[in-house]
PDB file of C-alpha atoms and ligand atoms in Angstrom:
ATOM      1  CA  UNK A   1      97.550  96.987  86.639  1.00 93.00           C
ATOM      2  CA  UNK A   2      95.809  96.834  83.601  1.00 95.00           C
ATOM      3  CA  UNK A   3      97.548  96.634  80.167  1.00 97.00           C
ATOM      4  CA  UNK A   4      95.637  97.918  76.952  1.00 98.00           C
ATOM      5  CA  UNK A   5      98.359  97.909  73.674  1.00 98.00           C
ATOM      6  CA  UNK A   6      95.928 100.208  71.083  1.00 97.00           C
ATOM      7  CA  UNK A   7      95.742  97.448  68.177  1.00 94.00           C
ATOM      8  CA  UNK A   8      94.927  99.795  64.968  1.00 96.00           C
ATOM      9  CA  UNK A   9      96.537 100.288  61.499  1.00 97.00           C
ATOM     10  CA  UNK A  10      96.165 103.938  61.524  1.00 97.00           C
ATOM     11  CA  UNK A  11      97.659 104.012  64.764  1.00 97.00           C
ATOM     12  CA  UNK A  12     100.734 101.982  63.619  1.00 98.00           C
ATOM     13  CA  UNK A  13     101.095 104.149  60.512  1.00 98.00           C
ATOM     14  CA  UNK A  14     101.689 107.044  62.953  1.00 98.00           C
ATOM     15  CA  UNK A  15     103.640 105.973  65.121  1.00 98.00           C
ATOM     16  CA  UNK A  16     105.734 104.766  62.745  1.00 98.00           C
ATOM     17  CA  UNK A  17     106.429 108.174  61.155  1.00 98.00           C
ATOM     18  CA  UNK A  18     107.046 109.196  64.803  1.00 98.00           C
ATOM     19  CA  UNK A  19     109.874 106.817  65.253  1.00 98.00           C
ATOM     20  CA  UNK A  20     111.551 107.792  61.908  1.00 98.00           C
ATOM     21  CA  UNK A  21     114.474 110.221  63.019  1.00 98.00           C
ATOM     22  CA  UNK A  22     114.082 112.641  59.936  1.00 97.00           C
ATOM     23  CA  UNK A  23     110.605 112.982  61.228  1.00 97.00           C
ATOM     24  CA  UNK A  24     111.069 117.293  62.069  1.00 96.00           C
ATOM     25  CA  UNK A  25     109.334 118.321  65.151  1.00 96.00           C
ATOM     26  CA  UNK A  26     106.616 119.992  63.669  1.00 97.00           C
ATOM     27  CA  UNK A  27     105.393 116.805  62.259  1.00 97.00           C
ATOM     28  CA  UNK A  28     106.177 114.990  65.367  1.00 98.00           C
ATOM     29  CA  UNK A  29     103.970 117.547  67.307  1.00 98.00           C
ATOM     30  CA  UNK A  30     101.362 116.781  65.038  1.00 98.00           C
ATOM     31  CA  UNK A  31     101.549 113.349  65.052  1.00 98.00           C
ATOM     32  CA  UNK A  32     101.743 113.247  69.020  1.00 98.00           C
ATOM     33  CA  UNK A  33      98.718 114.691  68.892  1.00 98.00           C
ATOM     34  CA  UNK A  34      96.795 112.773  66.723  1.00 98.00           C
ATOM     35  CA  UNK A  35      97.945 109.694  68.208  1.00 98.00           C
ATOM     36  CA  UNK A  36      96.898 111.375  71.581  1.00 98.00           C
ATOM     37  CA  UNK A  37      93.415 111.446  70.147  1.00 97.00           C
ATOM     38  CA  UNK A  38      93.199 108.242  68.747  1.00 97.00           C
ATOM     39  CA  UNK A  39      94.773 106.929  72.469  1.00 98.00           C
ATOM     40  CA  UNK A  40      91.846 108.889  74.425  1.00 97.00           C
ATOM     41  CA  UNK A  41      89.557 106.978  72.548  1.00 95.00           C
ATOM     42  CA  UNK A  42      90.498 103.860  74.064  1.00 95.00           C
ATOM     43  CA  UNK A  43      91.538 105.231  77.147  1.00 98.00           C
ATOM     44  CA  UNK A  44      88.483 106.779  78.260  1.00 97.00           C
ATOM     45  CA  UNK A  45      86.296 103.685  77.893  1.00 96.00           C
ATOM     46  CA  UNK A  46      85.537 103.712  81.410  1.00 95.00           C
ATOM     47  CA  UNK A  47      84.939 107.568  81.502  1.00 97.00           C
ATOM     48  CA  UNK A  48      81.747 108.014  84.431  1.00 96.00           C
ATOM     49  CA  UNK A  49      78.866 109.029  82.841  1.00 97.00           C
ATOM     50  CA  UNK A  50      75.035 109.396  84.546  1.00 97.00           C
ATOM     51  CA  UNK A  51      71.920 109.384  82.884  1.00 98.00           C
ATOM     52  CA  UNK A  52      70.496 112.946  81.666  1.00 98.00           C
ATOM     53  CA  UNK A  53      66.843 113.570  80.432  1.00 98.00           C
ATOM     54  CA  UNK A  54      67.123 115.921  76.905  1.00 98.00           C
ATOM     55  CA  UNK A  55      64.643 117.332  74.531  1.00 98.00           C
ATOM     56  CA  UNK A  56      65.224 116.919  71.064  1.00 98.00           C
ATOM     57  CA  UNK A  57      63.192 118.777  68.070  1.00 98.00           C
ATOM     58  CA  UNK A  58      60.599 115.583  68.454  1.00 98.00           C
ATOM     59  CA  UNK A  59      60.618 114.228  71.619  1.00 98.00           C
ATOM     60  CA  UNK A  60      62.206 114.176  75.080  1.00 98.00           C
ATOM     61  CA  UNK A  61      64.551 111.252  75.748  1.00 98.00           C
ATOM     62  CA  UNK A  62      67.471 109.718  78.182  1.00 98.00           C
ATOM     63  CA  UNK A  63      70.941 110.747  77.025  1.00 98.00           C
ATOM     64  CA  UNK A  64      74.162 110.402  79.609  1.00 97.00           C
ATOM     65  CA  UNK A  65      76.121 113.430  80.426  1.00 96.00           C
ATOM     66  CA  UNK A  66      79.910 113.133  82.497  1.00 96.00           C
ATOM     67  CA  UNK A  67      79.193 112.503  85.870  1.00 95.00           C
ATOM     68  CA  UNK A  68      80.714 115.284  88.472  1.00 94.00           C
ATOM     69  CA  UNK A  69      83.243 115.390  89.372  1.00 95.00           C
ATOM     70  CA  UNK A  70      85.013 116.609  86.118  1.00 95.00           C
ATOM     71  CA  UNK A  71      88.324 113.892  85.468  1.00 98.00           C
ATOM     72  CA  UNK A  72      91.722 115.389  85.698  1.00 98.00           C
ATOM     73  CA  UNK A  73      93.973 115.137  82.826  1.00 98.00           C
ATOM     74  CA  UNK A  74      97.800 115.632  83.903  1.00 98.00           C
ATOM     75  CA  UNK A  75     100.521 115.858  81.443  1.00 98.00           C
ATOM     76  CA  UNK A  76     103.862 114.991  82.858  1.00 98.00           C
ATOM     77  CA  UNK A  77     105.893 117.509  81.582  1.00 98.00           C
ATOM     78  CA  UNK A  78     107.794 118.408  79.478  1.00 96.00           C
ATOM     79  CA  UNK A  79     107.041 115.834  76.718  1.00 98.00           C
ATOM     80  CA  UNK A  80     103.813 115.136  78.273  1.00 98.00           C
ATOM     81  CA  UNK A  81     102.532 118.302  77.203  1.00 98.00           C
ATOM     82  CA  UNK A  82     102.524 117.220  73.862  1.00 98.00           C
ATOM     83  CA  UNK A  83      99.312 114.594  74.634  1.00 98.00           C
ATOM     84  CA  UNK A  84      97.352 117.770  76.447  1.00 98.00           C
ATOM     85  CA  UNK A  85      95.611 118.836  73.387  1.00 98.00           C
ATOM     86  CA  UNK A  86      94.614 115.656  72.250  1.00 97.00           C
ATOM     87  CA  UNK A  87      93.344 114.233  75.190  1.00 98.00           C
ATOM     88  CA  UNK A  88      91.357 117.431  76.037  1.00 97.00           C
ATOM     89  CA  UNK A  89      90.004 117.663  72.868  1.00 96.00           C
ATOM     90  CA  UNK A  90      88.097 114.790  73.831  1.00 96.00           C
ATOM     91  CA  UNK A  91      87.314 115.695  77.346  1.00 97.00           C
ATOM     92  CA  UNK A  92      87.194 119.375  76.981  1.00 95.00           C
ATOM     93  CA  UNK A  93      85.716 119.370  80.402  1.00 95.00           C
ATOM     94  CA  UNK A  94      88.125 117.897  82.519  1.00 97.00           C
ATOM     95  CA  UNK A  95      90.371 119.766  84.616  1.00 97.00           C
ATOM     96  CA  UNK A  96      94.116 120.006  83.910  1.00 98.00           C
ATOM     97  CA  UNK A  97      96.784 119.615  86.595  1.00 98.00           C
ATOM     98  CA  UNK A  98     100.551 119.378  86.574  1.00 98.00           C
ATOM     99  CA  UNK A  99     103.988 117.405  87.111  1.00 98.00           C
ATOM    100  CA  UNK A 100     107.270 118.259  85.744  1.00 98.00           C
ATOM    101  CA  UNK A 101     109.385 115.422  86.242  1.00 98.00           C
ATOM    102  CA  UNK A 102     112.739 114.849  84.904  1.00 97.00           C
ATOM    103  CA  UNK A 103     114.915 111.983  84.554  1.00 96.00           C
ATOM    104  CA  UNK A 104     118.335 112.241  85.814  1.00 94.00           C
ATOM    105  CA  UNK A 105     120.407 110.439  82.742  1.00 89.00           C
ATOM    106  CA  UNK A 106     122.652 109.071  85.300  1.00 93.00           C
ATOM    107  CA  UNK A 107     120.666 107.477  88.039  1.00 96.00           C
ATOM    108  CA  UNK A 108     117.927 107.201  86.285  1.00 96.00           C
ATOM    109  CA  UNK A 109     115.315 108.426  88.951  1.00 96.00           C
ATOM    110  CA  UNK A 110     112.803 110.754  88.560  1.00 97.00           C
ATOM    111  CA  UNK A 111     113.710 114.236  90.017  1.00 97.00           C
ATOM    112  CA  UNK A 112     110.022 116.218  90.981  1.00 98.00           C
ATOM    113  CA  UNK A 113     110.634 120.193  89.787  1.00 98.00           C
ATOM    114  CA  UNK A 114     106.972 121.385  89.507  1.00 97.00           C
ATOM    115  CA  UNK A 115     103.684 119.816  91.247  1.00 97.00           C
ATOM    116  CA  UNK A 116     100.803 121.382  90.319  1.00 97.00           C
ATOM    117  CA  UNK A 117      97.622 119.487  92.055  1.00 97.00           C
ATOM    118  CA  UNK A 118      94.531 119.538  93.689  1.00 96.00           C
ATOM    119  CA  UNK A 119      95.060 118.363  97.440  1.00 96.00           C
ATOM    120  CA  UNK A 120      91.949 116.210  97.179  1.00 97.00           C
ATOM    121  CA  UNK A 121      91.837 114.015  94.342  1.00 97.00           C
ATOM    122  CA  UNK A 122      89.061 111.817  96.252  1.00 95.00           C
ATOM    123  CA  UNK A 123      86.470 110.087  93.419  1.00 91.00           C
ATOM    124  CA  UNK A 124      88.567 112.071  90.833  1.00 96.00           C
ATOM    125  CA  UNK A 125      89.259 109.720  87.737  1.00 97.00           C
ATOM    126  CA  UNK A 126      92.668 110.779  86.744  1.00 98.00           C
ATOM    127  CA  UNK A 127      94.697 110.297  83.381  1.00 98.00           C
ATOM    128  CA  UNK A 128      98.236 110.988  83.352  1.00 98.00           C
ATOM    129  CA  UNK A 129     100.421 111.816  79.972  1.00 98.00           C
ATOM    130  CA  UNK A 130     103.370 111.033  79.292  1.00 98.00           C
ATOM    131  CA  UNK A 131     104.663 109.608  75.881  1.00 98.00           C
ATOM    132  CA  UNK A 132     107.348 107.422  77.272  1.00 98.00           C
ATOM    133  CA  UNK A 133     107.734 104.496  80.017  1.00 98.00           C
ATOM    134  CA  UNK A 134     110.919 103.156  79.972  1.00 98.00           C
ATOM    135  CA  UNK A 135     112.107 102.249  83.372  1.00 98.00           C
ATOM    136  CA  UNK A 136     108.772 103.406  84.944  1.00 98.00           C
ATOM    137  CA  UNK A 137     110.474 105.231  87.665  1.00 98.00           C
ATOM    138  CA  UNK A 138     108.662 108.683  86.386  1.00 98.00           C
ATOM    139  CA  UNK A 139     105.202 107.411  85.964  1.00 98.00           C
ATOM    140  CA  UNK A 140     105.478 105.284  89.458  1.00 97.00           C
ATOM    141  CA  UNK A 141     106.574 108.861  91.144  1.00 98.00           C
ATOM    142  CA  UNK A 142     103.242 110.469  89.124  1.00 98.00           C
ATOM    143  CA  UNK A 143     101.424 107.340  89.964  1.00 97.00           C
ATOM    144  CA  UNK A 144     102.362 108.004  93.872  1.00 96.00           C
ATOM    145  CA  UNK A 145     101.423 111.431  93.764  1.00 97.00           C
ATOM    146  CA  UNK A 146      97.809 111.298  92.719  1.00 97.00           C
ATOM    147  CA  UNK A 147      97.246 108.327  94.966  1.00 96.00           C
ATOM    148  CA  UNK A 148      98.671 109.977  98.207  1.00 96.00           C
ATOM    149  CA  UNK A 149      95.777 112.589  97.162  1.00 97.00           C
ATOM    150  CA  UNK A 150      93.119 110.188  97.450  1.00 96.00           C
ATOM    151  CA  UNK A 151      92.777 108.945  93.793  1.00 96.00           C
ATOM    152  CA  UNK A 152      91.904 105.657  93.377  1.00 93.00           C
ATOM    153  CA  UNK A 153      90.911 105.260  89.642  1.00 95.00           C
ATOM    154  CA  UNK A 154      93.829 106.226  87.419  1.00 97.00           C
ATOM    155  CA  UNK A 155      95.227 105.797  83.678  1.00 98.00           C
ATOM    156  CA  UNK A 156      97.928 106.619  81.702  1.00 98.00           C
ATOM    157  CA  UNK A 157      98.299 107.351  78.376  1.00 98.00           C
ATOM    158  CA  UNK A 158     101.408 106.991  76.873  1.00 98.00           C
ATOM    159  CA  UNK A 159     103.138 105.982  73.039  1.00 98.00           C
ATOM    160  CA  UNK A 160     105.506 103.479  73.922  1.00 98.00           C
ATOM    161  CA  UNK A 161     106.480 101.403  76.814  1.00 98.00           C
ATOM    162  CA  UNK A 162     109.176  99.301  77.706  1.00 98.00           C
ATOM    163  CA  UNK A 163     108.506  95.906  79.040  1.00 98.00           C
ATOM    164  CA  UNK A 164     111.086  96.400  81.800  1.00 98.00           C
ATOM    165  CA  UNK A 165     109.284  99.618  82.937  1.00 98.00           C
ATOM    166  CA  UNK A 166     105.673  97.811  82.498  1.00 98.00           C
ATOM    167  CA  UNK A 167     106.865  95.204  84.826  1.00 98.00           C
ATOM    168  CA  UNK A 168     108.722  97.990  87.882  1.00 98.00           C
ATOM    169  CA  UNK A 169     104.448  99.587  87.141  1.00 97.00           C
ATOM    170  CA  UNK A 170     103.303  96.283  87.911  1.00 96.00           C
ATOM    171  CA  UNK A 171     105.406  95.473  90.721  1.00 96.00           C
ATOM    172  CA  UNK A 172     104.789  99.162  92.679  1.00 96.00           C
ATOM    173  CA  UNK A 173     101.383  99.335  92.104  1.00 92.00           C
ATOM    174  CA  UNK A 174     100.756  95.384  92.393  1.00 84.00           C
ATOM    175  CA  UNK A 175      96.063  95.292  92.965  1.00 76.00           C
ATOM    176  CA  UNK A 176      96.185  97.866  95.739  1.00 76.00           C
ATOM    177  CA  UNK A 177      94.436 100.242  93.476  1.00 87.00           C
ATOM    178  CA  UNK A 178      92.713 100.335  89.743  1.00 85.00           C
ATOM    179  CA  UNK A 179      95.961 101.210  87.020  1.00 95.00           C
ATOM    180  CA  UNK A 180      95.557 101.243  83.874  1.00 97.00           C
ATOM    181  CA  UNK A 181      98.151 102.007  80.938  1.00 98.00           C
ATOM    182  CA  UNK A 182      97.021 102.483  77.642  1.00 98.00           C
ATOM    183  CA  UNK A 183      99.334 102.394  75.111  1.00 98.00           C
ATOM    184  CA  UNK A 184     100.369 102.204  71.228  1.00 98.00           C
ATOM    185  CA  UNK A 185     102.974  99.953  71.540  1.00 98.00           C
ATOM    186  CA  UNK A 186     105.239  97.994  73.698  1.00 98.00           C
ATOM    187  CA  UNK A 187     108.548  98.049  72.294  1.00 98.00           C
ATOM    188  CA  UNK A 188     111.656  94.923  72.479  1.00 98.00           C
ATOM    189  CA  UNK A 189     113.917  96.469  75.720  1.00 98.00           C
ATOM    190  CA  UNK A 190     115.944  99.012  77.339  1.00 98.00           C
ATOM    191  CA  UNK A 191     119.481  99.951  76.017  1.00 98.00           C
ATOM    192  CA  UNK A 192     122.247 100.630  78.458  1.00 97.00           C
ATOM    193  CA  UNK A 193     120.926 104.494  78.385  1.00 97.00           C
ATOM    194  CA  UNK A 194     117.569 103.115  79.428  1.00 98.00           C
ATOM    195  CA  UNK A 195     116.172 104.644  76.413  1.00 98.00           C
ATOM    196  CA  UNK A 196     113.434 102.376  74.926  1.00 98.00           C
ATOM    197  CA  UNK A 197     115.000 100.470  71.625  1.00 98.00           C
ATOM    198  CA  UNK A 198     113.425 100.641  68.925  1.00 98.00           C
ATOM    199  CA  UNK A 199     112.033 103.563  70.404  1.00 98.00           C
ATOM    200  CA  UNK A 200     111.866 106.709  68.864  1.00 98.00           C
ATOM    201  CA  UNK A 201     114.542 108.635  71.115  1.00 98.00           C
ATOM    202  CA  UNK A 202     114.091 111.787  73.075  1.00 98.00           C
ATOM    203  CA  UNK A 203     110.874 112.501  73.184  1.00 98.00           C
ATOM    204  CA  UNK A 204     110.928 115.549  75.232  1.00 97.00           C
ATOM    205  CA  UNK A 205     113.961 117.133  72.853  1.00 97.00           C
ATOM    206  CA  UNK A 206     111.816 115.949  69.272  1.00 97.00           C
ATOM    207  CA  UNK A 207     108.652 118.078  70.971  1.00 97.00           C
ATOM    208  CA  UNK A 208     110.790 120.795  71.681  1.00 96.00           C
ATOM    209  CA  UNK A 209     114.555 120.897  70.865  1.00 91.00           C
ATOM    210  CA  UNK A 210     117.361 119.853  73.213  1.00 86.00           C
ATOM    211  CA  UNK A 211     117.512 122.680  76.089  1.00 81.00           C
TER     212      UNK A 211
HETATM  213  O1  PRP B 301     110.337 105.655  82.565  1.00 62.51           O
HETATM  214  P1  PRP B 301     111.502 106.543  82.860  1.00 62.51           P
HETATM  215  O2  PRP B 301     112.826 105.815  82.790  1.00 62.51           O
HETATM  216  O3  PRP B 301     111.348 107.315  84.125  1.00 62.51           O
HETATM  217  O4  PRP B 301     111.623 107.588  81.662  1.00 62.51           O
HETATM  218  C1  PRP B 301     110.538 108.173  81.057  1.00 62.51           C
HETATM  219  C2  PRP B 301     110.588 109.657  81.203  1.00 62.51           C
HETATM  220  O5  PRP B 301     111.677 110.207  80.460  1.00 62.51           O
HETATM  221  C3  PRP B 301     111.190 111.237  79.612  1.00 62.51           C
HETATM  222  O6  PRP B 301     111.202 112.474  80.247  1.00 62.51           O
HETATM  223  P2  PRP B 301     112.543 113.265  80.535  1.00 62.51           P
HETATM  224  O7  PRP B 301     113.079 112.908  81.877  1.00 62.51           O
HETATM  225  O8  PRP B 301     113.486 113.111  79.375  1.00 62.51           O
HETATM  226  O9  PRP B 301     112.040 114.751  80.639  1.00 62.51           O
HETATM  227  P3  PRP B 301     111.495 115.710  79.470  1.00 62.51           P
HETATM  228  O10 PRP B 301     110.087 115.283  79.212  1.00 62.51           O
HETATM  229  O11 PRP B 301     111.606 117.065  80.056  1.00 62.51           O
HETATM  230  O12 PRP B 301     112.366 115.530  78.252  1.00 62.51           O
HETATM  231  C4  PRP B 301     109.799 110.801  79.323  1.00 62.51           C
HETATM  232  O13 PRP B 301     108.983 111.836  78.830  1.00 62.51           O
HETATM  233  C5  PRP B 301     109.314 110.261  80.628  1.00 62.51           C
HETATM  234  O14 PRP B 301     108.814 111.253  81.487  1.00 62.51           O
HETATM  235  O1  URA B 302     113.506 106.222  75.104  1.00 62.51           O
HETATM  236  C1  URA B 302     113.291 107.115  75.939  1.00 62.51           C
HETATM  237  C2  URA B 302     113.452 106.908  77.331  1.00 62.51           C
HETATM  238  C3  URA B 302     113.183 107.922  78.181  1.00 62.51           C
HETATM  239  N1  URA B 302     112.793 109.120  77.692  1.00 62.51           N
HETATM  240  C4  URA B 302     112.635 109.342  76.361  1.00 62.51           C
HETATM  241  O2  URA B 302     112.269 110.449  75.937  1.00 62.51           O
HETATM  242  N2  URA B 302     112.904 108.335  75.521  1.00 62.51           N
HETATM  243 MG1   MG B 303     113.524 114.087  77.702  1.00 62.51          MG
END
């Protein structure tokens, strides 16, 4: 697994609004978002690209266009919905897939309630969203999904990750395949409600309101 902690000042400013609890969820929508985009940057540094002959008004040249097939951007909902905007605004065409995924606050696995997929994810590059990693048992369950579909070249975006849950990533995924987790910050620990301290709380309920 490979480890990429987004080292930028506009990127701490945000996040640090984000983590502020009297932040309203309007703001923190926004701000997902534009972290999202600032993330993608980053994130798709290894996007596959092929060479493409173009005319401009003086001459013809070599550009590079996205190679085929289109990557697959998959927000683990719900709070992962929040990235989708951002990160397709930067690949607008990459195709969109889904997993809902929720954490039971008890055992703290990852319960599947909506898969959403191609069957064949074969050559596909894939980035997963999801704005938190705290024990990593939801982003090792999306992780397993995509790769029992063939996928072999796979990142995740998230905001913050928990050193704990890093290390579970680490350990599932070990070099049997190309991981990568880009993220804005890595944050101390867990707290006895595996909730990432100093976090920024539910980020599912400060999208979207506790349901
Ligand atoms: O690393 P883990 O310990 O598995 O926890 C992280 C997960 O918890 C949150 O989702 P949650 O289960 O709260 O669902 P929600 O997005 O619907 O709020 C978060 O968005 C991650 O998906
Ligand atoms: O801190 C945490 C941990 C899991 N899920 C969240 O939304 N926040
Ligand atoms: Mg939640």
């Amino acid at each position: 697994m490979r480890l990429h902690v987004t080292d930028h000042p506009l990127v701490a400013h945000k996040l640090s609004v984000l983590r502020d609890e009297s932040t309203p969820s309007p703001i923190f929508r926004l701000l997902v978002d534009e972290l999202v985009t600032l993330l993608a940057y980053e994130a798709t540094r290894d996007v596959r690209t092929e060479p493409k002959e173009i005319r401009t008004p003086v001459t013809t040249t070599t550009g590079v266009k996205l190679s085929d097939p289109s990557p697959i951007v998959i927000p683990i909902l719900r709070a992962g919905l929040g990235m989708l905007d951002g990160m397709t605004r930067l690949l607008p065409t990459a195709e969109v897939g889904f997993l809902g995924l929720q954490r039971d606050e008890e055992t703290f696995e990852a319960v599947t309630y909506a898969n959403r997929l191609p069957d064949d994810l074969t050559d596909r590059q894939v980035f997963l969203l999801d704005p938190m990693l705290a024990t990593g048992g939801t982003l090792v369950a999306a992780i397993d999904y995509v790769l029992e579909r063939g996928a072999h070249d796979v990142t995740a975006v998230c905001l913050l990750a928990a050193p704990e849950g890093l290390q579970v990533v680490q350990d599932a995924i070990g070099d049997r395949v190309d991981v990568q987790v880009v993220v804005a910050a890595v944050d101390e620990r867990l707290n006895d409600k595996k909730y990432i301290v100093p976090g920024l709380g539910d980020a599912g309920d400060r999208l979207y309101g506790v349901v």
